[in-house]
């Protein structure tokens, strides 16, 4: 799997972190990557709850944030969104889908990041941001996105030395120039263009057990409620919910992994080998 970019970041970060131990530089960089890997059913691309393709290939979606410290708490944050599809589902050229591995620039987002709130046992860290018009990425251009203000934050609560709760909170509102415009993969996965989101209220909660300072296990699910472009303004529908479980590896500040098996027990085909796949969250500090 071509995670070359991530490991290059780690090597650069390790060098720069030693050079900046005095922490006088206001600049920083971190990343959060999502790997969608093989289906356990056929060994090919991961499937959604309907048995359709989750995307048109195995891919890793990278959120790379370059930050500039504004004060002791907040940063100006420029997030670069870069996707690499490294194994495609071949033979669907009628829909205009790529048939070769490809890098996809998914745009820039700009906002404010840092510790947004916290207490003795909990903290909320992340960013409030939006796409930059005219610097939208590939999928946003297909969808004719203008602005999409929202949050990408991590909520952590430490119950004890071993047990903790972690959740990604990512509510977002979308403004489009064309409500019916979607990327080719959207329709290829069996979705209707009218299901394009106007608003997303999403949370990915998980419970974690740390066996020691390096190894642990995490179980969680992705819960999302959406208002569609075709629906009434006050209408919200639960989007299909996936569940995931697997080991965690806190290797160092530059590399943290959660590798998991993902299934759809509440929707579509329910828990079925055809819709079960493997994946990973990969995140850390570059410098």
PDB file of C-alpha atoms in Angstrom:
ATOM      1  CA  UNK A   1       0.000   0.000   0.000  1.00  0.00           C
ATOM      2  CA  UNK A   2       1.398   3.289  -1.082  1.00  0.00           C
ATOM      3  CA  UNK A   3       1.617   5.259   2.145  1.00  0.00           C
ATOM      4  CA  UNK A   4       4.897   6.808   1.008  1.00  0.00           C
ATOM      5  CA  UNK A   5       3.669  10.344   1.595  1.00  0.00           C
ATOM      6  CA  UNK A   6       2.797   9.608   5.221  1.00  0.00           C
ATOM      7  CA  UNK A   7       6.126   8.042   6.063  1.00  0.00           C
ATOM      8  CA  UNK A   8       7.975  10.882   4.330  1.00  0.00           C
ATOM      9  CA  UNK A   9       6.117  13.250   6.658  1.00  0.00           C
ATOM     10  CA  UNK A  10       7.210  11.183   9.642  1.00  0.00           C
ATOM     11  CA  UNK A  11      10.860  11.304   8.632  1.00  0.00           C
ATOM     12  CA  UNK A  12      10.709  15.060   8.000  1.00  0.00           C
ATOM     13  CA  UNK A  13       8.859  15.602  11.260  1.00  0.00           C
ATOM     14  CA  UNK A  14      11.371  13.628  13.274  1.00  0.00           C
ATOM     15  CA  UNK A  15      14.223  15.748  11.912  1.00  0.00           C
ATOM     16  CA  UNK A  16      12.428  19.059  12.388  1.00  0.00           C
ATOM     17  CA  UNK A  17      11.187  18.249  15.887  1.00  0.00           C
ATOM     18  CA  UNK A  18      14.784  17.799  17.109  1.00  0.00           C
ATOM     19  CA  UNK A  19      15.799  21.030  15.426  1.00  0.00           C
ATOM     20  CA  UNK A  20      12.920  22.903  17.085  1.00  0.00           C
ATOM     21  CA  UNK A  21      13.076  21.585  20.653  1.00  0.00           C
ATOM     22  CA  UNK A  22      13.126  25.171  21.897  1.00  0.00           C
ATOM     23  CA  UNK A  23       9.606  25.506  20.383  1.00  0.00           C
ATOM     24  CA  UNK A  24      10.252  29.083  19.310  1.00  0.00           C
ATOM     25  CA  UNK A  25       8.851  28.585  15.809  1.00  0.00           C
ATOM     26  CA  UNK A  26       5.160  29.480  15.387  1.00  0.00           C
ATOM     27  CA  UNK A  27       4.826  26.955  12.547  1.00  0.00           C
ATOM     28  CA  UNK A  28       3.559  23.403  12.883  1.00  0.00           C
ATOM     29  CA  UNK A  29       2.154  20.532  10.836  1.00  0.00           C
ATOM     30  CA  UNK A  30       0.029  17.472  11.605  1.00  0.00           C
ATOM     31  CA  UNK A  31      -1.944  14.898   9.637  1.00  0.00           C
ATOM     32  CA  UNK A  32      -4.983  12.640   9.967  1.00  0.00           C
ATOM     33  CA  UNK A  33      -5.435   9.936   7.323  1.00  0.00           C
ATOM     34  CA  UNK A  34      -8.242   7.489   6.642  1.00  0.00           C
ATOM     35  CA  UNK A  35      -7.450   4.226   4.859  1.00  0.00           C
ATOM     36  CA  UNK A  36     -10.230   2.309   3.094  1.00  0.00           C
ATOM     37  CA  UNK A  37      -8.864  -1.124   2.268  1.00  0.00           C
ATOM     38  CA  UNK A  38      -9.988  -4.526   1.031  1.00  0.00           C
ATOM     39  CA  UNK A  39     -13.423  -6.077   1.280  1.00  0.00           C
ATOM     40  CA  UNK A  40     -13.398  -9.350   3.205  1.00  0.00           C
ATOM     41  CA  UNK A  41     -15.972 -10.718   0.759  1.00  0.00           C
ATOM     42  CA  UNK A  42     -14.133 -10.585  -2.549  1.00  0.00           C
ATOM     43  CA  UNK A  43     -10.796  -9.027  -1.590  1.00  0.00           C
ATOM     44  CA  UNK A  44     -11.479  -6.006  -3.810  1.00  0.00           C
ATOM     45  CA  UNK A  45     -12.712  -2.533  -2.940  1.00  0.00           C
ATOM     46  CA  UNK A  46     -14.687  -1.877   0.288  1.00  0.00           C
ATOM     47  CA  UNK A  47     -18.489  -1.948  -0.019  1.00  0.00           C
ATOM     48  CA  UNK A  48     -21.183   0.256   1.443  1.00  0.00           C
ATOM     49  CA  UNK A  49     -24.236  -1.164   3.230  1.00  0.00           C
ATOM     50  CA  UNK A  50     -25.967  -1.786  -0.123  1.00  0.00           C
ATOM     51  CA  UNK A  51     -23.112  -3.861  -1.469  1.00  0.00           C
ATOM     52  CA  UNK A  52     -22.134  -1.028  -3.834  1.00  0.00           C
ATOM     53  CA  UNK A  53     -18.619   0.341  -3.971  1.00  0.00           C
ATOM     54  CA  UNK A  54     -17.708   2.649  -1.096  1.00  0.00           C
ATOM     55  CA  UNK A  55     -15.484   4.415  -3.640  1.00  0.00           C
ATOM     56  CA  UNK A  56     -13.989   3.391  -6.958  1.00  0.00           C
ATOM     57  CA  UNK A  57     -10.898   1.896  -5.350  1.00  0.00           C
ATOM     58  CA  UNK A  58      -8.765   1.254  -2.298  1.00  0.00           C
ATOM     59  CA  UNK A  59      -7.691   4.660  -1.078  1.00  0.00           C
ATOM     60  CA  UNK A  60      -6.096   6.741   1.661  1.00  0.00           C
ATOM     61  CA  UNK A  61      -7.560  10.206   2.330  1.00  0.00           C
ATOM     62  CA  UNK A  62      -5.053  12.583   3.934  1.00  0.00           C
ATOM     63  CA  UNK A  63      -5.894  15.732   5.911  1.00  0.00           C
ATOM     64  CA  UNK A  64      -2.600  17.623   6.254  1.00  0.00           C
ATOM     65  CA  UNK A  65      -2.770  20.765   8.396  1.00  0.00           C
ATOM     66  CA  UNK A  66      -0.140  23.495   8.342  1.00  0.00           C
ATOM     67  CA  UNK A  67      -0.590  25.791  11.347  1.00  0.00           C
ATOM     68  CA  UNK A  68       0.649  29.221  12.413  1.00  0.00           C
ATOM     69  CA  UNK A  69       0.367  30.063  16.111  1.00  0.00           C
ATOM     70  CA  UNK A  70      -1.757  33.135  16.762  1.00  0.00           C
ATOM     71  CA  UNK A  71      -1.528  32.903  20.556  1.00  0.00           C
ATOM     72  CA  UNK A  72      -1.041  30.282  23.268  1.00  0.00           C
ATOM     73  CA  UNK A  73      -4.340  28.600  22.412  1.00  0.00           C
ATOM     74  CA  UNK A  74      -5.307  29.142  18.766  1.00  0.00           C
ATOM     75  CA  UNK A  75      -3.676  28.679  15.362  1.00  0.00           C
ATOM     76  CA  UNK A  76      -4.406  29.785  11.834  1.00  0.00           C
ATOM     77  CA  UNK A  77      -4.907  26.457  10.082  1.00  0.00           C
ATOM     78  CA  UNK A  78      -4.578  25.636   6.371  1.00  0.00           C
ATOM     79  CA  UNK A  79      -5.720  22.080   5.691  1.00  0.00           C
ATOM     80  CA  UNK A  80      -4.618  20.360   2.491  1.00  0.00           C
ATOM     81  CA  UNK A  81      -6.864  17.456   1.464  1.00  0.00           C
ATOM     82  CA  UNK A  82      -5.091  14.871  -0.664  1.00  0.00           C
ATOM     83  CA  UNK A  83      -6.472  11.475  -1.669  1.00  0.00           C
ATOM     84  CA  UNK A  84      -4.588   8.598  -3.244  1.00  0.00           C
ATOM     85  CA  UNK A  85      -6.558   5.861  -4.985  1.00  0.00           C
ATOM     86  CA  UNK A  86      -4.019   3.081  -5.275  1.00  0.00           C
ATOM     87  CA  UNK A  87      -6.125   0.190  -6.577  1.00  0.00           C
ATOM     88  CA  UNK A  88      -9.153   0.895  -8.722  1.00  0.00           C
ATOM     89  CA  UNK A  89     -12.129  -1.195  -9.711  1.00  0.00           C
ATOM     90  CA  UNK A  90     -11.497  -1.645 -13.402  1.00  0.00           C
ATOM     91  CA  UNK A  91     -13.992  -1.868 -16.218  1.00  0.00           C
ATOM     92  CA  UNK A  92     -16.438   0.965 -15.434  1.00  0.00           C
ATOM     93  CA  UNK A  93     -15.340   3.434 -18.072  1.00  0.00           C
ATOM     94  CA  UNK A  94     -18.940   4.221 -19.131  1.00  0.00           C
ATOM     95  CA  UNK A  95     -19.399   6.374 -16.037  1.00  0.00           C
ATOM     96  CA  UNK A  96     -16.118   8.190 -16.576  1.00  0.00           C
ATOM     97  CA  UNK A  97     -14.388   6.513 -13.640  1.00  0.00           C
ATOM     98  CA  UNK A  98     -10.583   6.270 -13.630  1.00  0.00           C
ATOM     99  CA  UNK A  99      -9.100   2.858 -14.301  1.00  0.00           C
ATOM    100  CA  UNK A 100      -5.585   3.586 -13.049  1.00  0.00           C
ATOM    101  CA  UNK A 101      -4.199   4.564  -9.605  1.00  0.00           C
ATOM    102  CA  UNK A 102      -4.339   8.318  -9.152  1.00  0.00           C
ATOM    103  CA  UNK A 103      -3.656  11.223  -6.822  1.00  0.00           C
ATOM    104  CA  UNK A 104      -6.654  13.495  -6.290  1.00  0.00           C
ATOM    105  CA  UNK A 105      -6.259  16.989  -4.926  1.00  0.00           C
ATOM    106  CA  UNK A 106      -9.384  17.469  -2.784  1.00  0.00           C
ATOM    107  CA  UNK A 107      -8.868  21.137  -2.020  1.00  0.00           C
ATOM    108  CA  UNK A 108      -7.817  23.511   0.735  1.00  0.00           C
ATOM    109  CA  UNK A 109      -9.733  24.380   3.880  1.00  0.00           C
ATOM    110  CA  UNK A 110      -8.863  27.359   6.044  1.00  0.00           C
ATOM    111  CA  UNK A 111      -9.850  28.025   9.638  1.00  0.00           C
ATOM    112  CA  UNK A 112      -8.898  28.333  13.281  1.00  0.00           C
ATOM    113  CA  UNK A 113      -7.562  25.318  15.214  1.00  0.00           C
ATOM    114  CA  UNK A 114      -6.298  24.470  18.678  1.00  0.00           C
ATOM    115  CA  UNK A 115      -7.742  23.508  22.046  1.00  0.00           C
ATOM    116  CA  UNK A 116     -11.315  24.692  21.698  1.00  0.00           C
ATOM    117  CA  UNK A 117     -12.436  23.612  25.193  1.00  0.00           C
ATOM    118  CA  UNK A 118     -11.340  21.349  28.025  1.00  0.00           C
ATOM    119  CA  UNK A 119     -11.307  20.334  31.674  1.00  0.00           C
ATOM    120  CA  UNK A 120      -9.352  18.145  34.084  1.00  0.00           C
ATOM    121  CA  UNK A 121     -10.268  14.878  32.319  1.00  0.00           C
ATOM    122  CA  UNK A 122     -11.444  16.001  28.900  1.00  0.00           C
ATOM    123  CA  UNK A 123     -10.412  18.121  25.958  1.00  0.00           C
ATOM    124  CA  UNK A 124     -11.863  19.211  22.624  1.00  0.00           C
ATOM    125  CA  UNK A 125      -9.192  19.863  20.000  1.00  0.00           C
ATOM    126  CA  UNK A 126      -9.557  20.524  16.308  1.00  0.00           C
ATOM    127  CA  UNK A 127     -10.542  23.157  13.790  1.00  0.00           C
ATOM    128  CA  UNK A 128     -13.420  25.285  12.569  1.00  0.00           C
ATOM    129  CA  UNK A 129     -12.890  25.619   8.826  1.00  0.00           C
ATOM    130  CA  UNK A 130     -14.391  25.852   5.347  1.00  0.00           C
ATOM    131  CA  UNK A 131     -13.392  25.142   1.754  1.00  0.00           C
ATOM    132  CA  UNK A 132     -11.763  28.056  -0.054  1.00  0.00           C
ATOM    133  CA  UNK A 133     -13.817  29.109  -3.116  1.00  0.00           C
ATOM    134  CA  UNK A 134     -11.960  28.589  -6.397  1.00  0.00           C
ATOM    135  CA  UNK A 135      -9.456  26.380  -4.541  1.00  0.00           C
ATOM    136  CA  UNK A 136     -11.934  23.538  -4.151  1.00  0.00           C
ATOM    137  CA  UNK A 137     -10.747  20.025  -4.765  1.00  0.00           C
ATOM    138  CA  UNK A 138     -11.844  17.383  -7.212  1.00  0.00           C
ATOM    139  CA  UNK A 139     -15.044  16.121  -5.507  1.00  0.00           C
ATOM    140  CA  UNK A 140     -16.119  19.603  -4.380  1.00  0.00           C
ATOM    141  CA  UNK A 141     -15.819  20.832  -7.975  1.00  0.00           C
ATOM    142  CA  UNK A 142     -17.963  17.933  -9.216  1.00  0.00           C
ATOM    143  CA  UNK A 143     -20.531  18.868  -6.543  1.00  0.00           C
ATOM    144  CA  UNK A 144     -20.300  22.626  -7.321  1.00  0.00           C
ATOM    145  CA  UNK A 145     -19.497  23.423  -3.681  1.00  0.00           C
ATOM    146  CA  UNK A 146     -19.131  27.113  -2.789  1.00  0.00           C
ATOM    147  CA  UNK A 147     -18.691  27.075   1.012  1.00  0.00           C
ATOM    148  CA  UNK A 148     -18.982  24.293   3.603  1.00  0.00           C
ATOM    149  CA  UNK A 149     -18.308  25.746   7.083  1.00  0.00           C
ATOM    150  CA  UNK A 150     -18.031  23.234   9.904  1.00  0.00           C
ATOM    151  CA  UNK A 151     -15.886  21.492  12.497  1.00  0.00           C
ATOM    152  CA  UNK A 152     -13.348  18.698  12.418  1.00  0.00           C
ATOM    153  CA  UNK A 153     -12.542  18.067  16.084  1.00  0.00           C
ATOM    154  CA  UNK A 154     -11.540  15.310  18.465  1.00  0.00           C
ATOM    155  CA  UNK A 155     -13.213  14.975  21.870  1.00  0.00           C
ATOM    156  CA  UNK A 156     -11.241  12.964  24.437  1.00  0.00           C
ATOM    157  CA  UNK A 157     -12.359  11.923  27.931  1.00  0.00           C
ATOM    158  CA  UNK A 158     -10.023   9.938  30.183  1.00  0.00           C
ATOM    159  CA  UNK A 159     -11.961   7.662  32.541  1.00  0.00           C
ATOM    160  CA  UNK A 160      -8.825   6.092  34.023  1.00  0.00           C
ATOM    161  CA  UNK A 161      -5.232   5.260  33.109  1.00  0.00           C
ATOM    162  CA  UNK A 162      -6.496   2.497  30.799  1.00  0.00           C
ATOM    163  CA  UNK A 163     -10.024   3.420  29.734  1.00  0.00           C
ATOM    164  CA  UNK A 164     -10.918   6.453  27.604  1.00  0.00           C
ATOM    165  CA  UNK A 165     -13.570   7.798  25.275  1.00  0.00           C
ATOM    166  CA  UNK A 166     -12.696   9.437  21.955  1.00  0.00           C
ATOM    167  CA  UNK A 167     -14.961  10.903  19.285  1.00  0.00           C
ATOM    168  CA  UNK A 168     -14.472  12.802  16.050  1.00  0.00           C
ATOM    169  CA  UNK A 169     -17.103  15.547  15.821  1.00  0.00           C
ATOM    170  CA  UNK A 170     -17.637  16.863  12.298  1.00  0.00           C
ATOM    171  CA  UNK A 171     -20.855  18.870  11.757  1.00  0.00           C
ATOM    172  CA  UNK A 172     -20.898  20.793   8.472  1.00  0.00           C
ATOM    173  CA  UNK A 173     -23.215  22.892   6.272  1.00  0.00           C
ATOM    174  CA  UNK A 174     -22.917  22.910   2.464  1.00  0.00           C
ATOM    175  CA  UNK A 175     -23.714  25.623  -0.068  1.00  0.00           C
ATOM    176  CA  UNK A 176     -23.810  24.611  -3.754  1.00  0.00           C
ATOM    177  CA  UNK A 177     -24.086  26.342  -7.086  1.00  0.00           C
ATOM    178  CA  UNK A 178     -25.937  23.256  -8.423  1.00  0.00           C
ATOM    179  CA  UNK A 179     -27.854  20.948  -6.073  1.00  0.00           C
ATOM    180  CA  UNK A 180     -27.923  18.066  -8.573  1.00  0.00           C
ATOM    181  CA  UNK A 181     -24.219  17.947  -9.431  1.00  0.00           C
ATOM    182  CA  UNK A 182     -22.270  14.947  -8.038  1.00  0.00           C
ATOM    183  CA  UNK A 183     -19.032  13.096  -8.732  1.00  0.00           C
ATOM    184  CA  UNK A 184     -19.194   9.901 -10.887  1.00  0.00           C
ATOM    185  CA  UNK A 185     -18.487   7.641  -7.881  1.00  0.00           C
ATOM    186  CA  UNK A 186     -21.611   8.945  -6.111  1.00  0.00           C
ATOM    187  CA  UNK A 187     -23.980   7.461  -8.679  1.00  0.00           C
ATOM    188  CA  UNK A 188     -21.793   4.384  -9.218  1.00  0.00           C
ATOM    189  CA  UNK A 189     -22.206   3.505  -5.523  1.00  0.00           C
ATOM    190  CA  UNK A 190     -26.001   3.358  -5.915  1.00  0.00           C
ATOM    191  CA  UNK A 191     -26.772   6.790  -4.405  1.00  0.00           C
ATOM    192  CA  UNK A 192     -29.263   9.283  -5.822  1.00  0.00           C
ATOM    193  CA  UNK A 193     -27.998  12.842  -6.593  1.00  0.00           C
ATOM    194  CA  UNK A 194     -30.829  14.163  -4.424  1.00  0.00           C
ATOM    195  CA  UNK A 195     -29.110  12.557  -1.426  1.00  0.00           C
ATOM    196  CA  UNK A 196     -26.243  15.024  -1.644  1.00  0.00           C
ATOM    197  CA  UNK A 197     -26.012  16.602   1.825  1.00  0.00           C
ATOM    198  CA  UNK A 198     -27.134  20.098   2.685  1.00  0.00           C
ATOM    199  CA  UNK A 199     -26.159  19.581   6.316  1.00  0.00           C
ATOM    200  CA  UNK A 200     -24.311  16.814   8.157  1.00  0.00           C
ATOM    201  CA  UNK A 201     -24.342  16.241  11.915  1.00  0.00           C
ATOM    202  CA  UNK A 202     -21.694  13.555  12.348  1.00  0.00           C
ATOM    203  CA  UNK A 203     -19.963  11.944  15.304  1.00  0.00           C
ATOM    204  CA  UNK A 204     -17.629   8.944  15.412  1.00  0.00           C
ATOM    205  CA  UNK A 205     -17.510   7.832  19.074  1.00  0.00           C
ATOM    206  CA  UNK A 206     -15.268   5.047  20.350  1.00  0.00           C
ATOM    207  CA  UNK A 207     -14.289   3.399  23.618  1.00  0.00           C
ATOM    208  CA  UNK A 208     -10.597   2.635  24.069  1.00  0.00           C
ATOM    209  CA  UNK A 209      -8.641   0.319  26.330  1.00  0.00           C
ATOM    210  CA  UNK A 210      -4.864   0.849  26.594  1.00  0.00           C
ATOM    211  CA  UNK A 211      -3.090  -2.398  27.404  1.00  0.00           C
ATOM    212  CA  UNK A 212       0.107  -0.392  27.918  1.00  0.00           C
ATOM    213  CA  UNK A 213       1.610   2.848  26.605  1.00  0.00           C
ATOM    214  CA  UNK A 214       1.814   1.456  23.052  1.00  0.00           C
ATOM    215  CA  UNK A 215      -0.846  -1.210  22.472  1.00  0.00           C
ATOM    216  CA  UNK A 216      -4.584  -1.056  22.957  1.00  0.00           C
ATOM    217  CA  UNK A 217      -7.967  -1.857  21.425  1.00  0.00           C
ATOM    218  CA  UNK A 218     -10.766   0.432  20.242  1.00  0.00           C
ATOM    219  CA  UNK A 219     -14.400  -0.140  19.255  1.00  0.00           C
ATOM    220  CA  UNK A 220     -16.653   2.509  17.791  1.00  0.00           C
ATOM    221  CA  UNK A 221     -19.173   3.515  15.146  1.00  0.00           C
ATOM    222  CA  UNK A 222     -19.926   6.346  12.704  1.00  0.00           C
ATOM    223  CA  UNK A 223     -23.231   8.099  13.396  1.00  0.00           C
ATOM    224  CA  UNK A 224     -24.426  10.711  10.927  1.00  0.00           C
ATOM    225  CA  UNK A 225     -27.690  12.588  10.430  1.00  0.00           C
ATOM    226  CA  UNK A 226     -28.162  14.403   7.145  1.00  0.00           C
ATOM    227  CA  UNK A 227     -30.435  16.888   5.486  1.00  0.00           C
ATOM    228  CA  UNK A 228     -30.476  16.252   1.739  1.00  0.00           C
ATOM    229  CA  UNK A 229     -30.726  18.808  -1.046  1.00  0.00           C
ATOM    230  CA  UNK A 230     -34.029  17.203  -2.063  1.00  0.00           C
ATOM    231  CA  UNK A 231     -35.559  17.199   1.439  1.00  0.00           C
ATOM    232  CA  UNK A 232     -37.458  19.754   3.520  1.00  0.00           C
ATOM    233  CA  UNK A 233     -35.335  22.177   5.587  1.00  0.00           C
ATOM    234  CA  UNK A 234     -36.238  20.584   8.957  1.00  0.00           C
ATOM    235  CA  UNK A 235     -35.876  16.987   7.751  1.00  0.00           C
ATOM    236  CA  UNK A 236     -32.945  14.934   9.079  1.00  0.00           C
ATOM    237  CA  UNK A 237     -32.299  11.299   8.238  1.00  0.00           C
ATOM    238  CA  UNK A 238     -29.819   8.917   9.799  1.00  0.00           C
ATOM    239  CA  UNK A 239     -27.178   8.022   7.224  1.00  0.00           C
ATOM    240  CA  UNK A 240     -26.090   4.335   7.206  1.00  0.00           C
ATOM    241  CA  UNK A 241     -24.072   3.556  10.339  1.00  0.00           C
ATOM    242  CA  UNK A 242     -20.848   1.524  10.235  1.00  0.00           C
ATOM    243  CA  UNK A 243     -19.210  -0.106  13.253  1.00  0.00           C
ATOM    244  CA  UNK A 244     -15.489  -0.790  13.662  1.00  0.00           C
ATOM    245  CA  UNK A 245     -13.236  -2.675  16.080  1.00  0.00           C
ATOM    246  CA  UNK A 246      -9.509  -3.351  16.139  1.00  0.00           C
ATOM    247  CA  UNK A 247      -6.113  -2.777  17.798  1.00  0.00           C
ATOM    248  CA  UNK A 248      -4.431   0.593  18.339  1.00  0.00           C
ATOM    249  CA  UNK A 249      -0.705   1.376  18.219  1.00  0.00           C
ATOM    250  CA  UNK A 250       0.630   4.577  19.825  1.00  0.00           C
ATOM    251  CA  UNK A 251       4.129   4.309  18.372  1.00  0.00           C
ATOM    252  CA  UNK A 252       5.241   7.900  19.024  1.00  0.00           C
ATOM    253  CA  UNK A 253       3.922  11.440  18.616  1.00  0.00           C
ATOM    254  CA  UNK A 254       4.514  11.185  14.876  1.00  0.00           C
ATOM    255  CA  UNK A 255       2.549   7.968  14.297  1.00  0.00           C
ATOM    256  CA  UNK A 256      -0.634   6.607  15.857  1.00  0.00           C
ATOM    257  CA  UNK A 257      -2.628   3.797  14.230  1.00  0.00           C
ATOM    258  CA  UNK A 258      -6.069   2.305  14.631  1.00  0.00           C
ATOM    259  CA  UNK A 259      -6.487  -0.695  12.343  1.00  0.00           C
ATOM    260  CA  UNK A 260      -9.982  -2.165  12.268  1.00  0.00           C
ATOM    261  CA  UNK A 261     -12.612  -4.369  10.682  1.00  0.00           C
ATOM    262  CA  UNK A 262     -15.685  -2.384   9.581  1.00  0.00           C
ATOM    263  CA  UNK A 263     -19.253  -3.644   9.029  1.00  0.00           C
ATOM    264  CA  UNK A 264     -22.812  -2.270   8.628  1.00  0.00           C
ATOM    265  CA  UNK A 265     -24.927  -4.135  11.230  1.00  0.00           C
ATOM    266  CA  UNK A 266     -27.943  -1.773  11.189  1.00  0.00           C
ATOM    267  CA  UNK A 267     -28.510  -1.044   7.492  1.00  0.00           C
ATOM    268  CA  UNK A 268     -28.697  -2.568   4.036  1.00  0.00           C
ATOM    269  CA  UNK A 269     -27.436  -6.145   4.023  1.00  0.00           C
ATOM    270  CA  UNK A 270     -26.681  -5.847   7.771  1.00  0.00           C
ATOM    271  CA  UNK A 271     -23.668  -7.837   9.009  1.00  0.00           C
ATOM    272  CA  UNK A 272     -22.570  -9.636   5.852  1.00  0.00           C
ATOM    273  CA  UNK A 273     -19.174 -10.746   4.611  1.00  0.00           C
ATOM    274  CA  UNK A 274     -19.728  -8.883   1.317  1.00  0.00           C
ATOM    275  CA  UNK A 275     -20.068  -5.535   3.085  1.00  0.00           C
ATOM    276  CA  UNK A 276     -17.304  -6.073   5.665  1.00  0.00           C
ATOM    277  CA  UNK A 277     -13.883  -4.544   5.027  1.00  0.00           C
ATOM    278  CA  UNK A 278     -10.667  -3.460   6.732  1.00  0.00           C
ATOM    279  CA  UNK A 279      -9.360   0.054   7.240  1.00  0.00           C
ATOM    280  CA  UNK A 280      -7.294   2.326   9.453  1.00  0.00           C
ATOM    281  CA  UNK A 281      -6.994   5.773  11.022  1.00  0.00           C
ATOM    282  CA  UNK A 282      -3.429   7.092  10.869  1.00  0.00           C
ATOM    283  CA  UNK A 283      -2.516  10.341  12.566  1.00  0.00           C
ATOM    284  CA  UNK A 284       0.322  12.213  14.221  1.00  0.00           C
ATOM    285  CA  UNK A 285       2.490  15.291  14.474  1.00  0.00           C
ATOM    286  CA  UNK A 286       4.875  16.151  11.639  1.00  0.00           C
ATOM    287  CA  UNK A 287       6.557  19.031  13.481  1.00  0.00           C
TER     288      UNK A 287
END
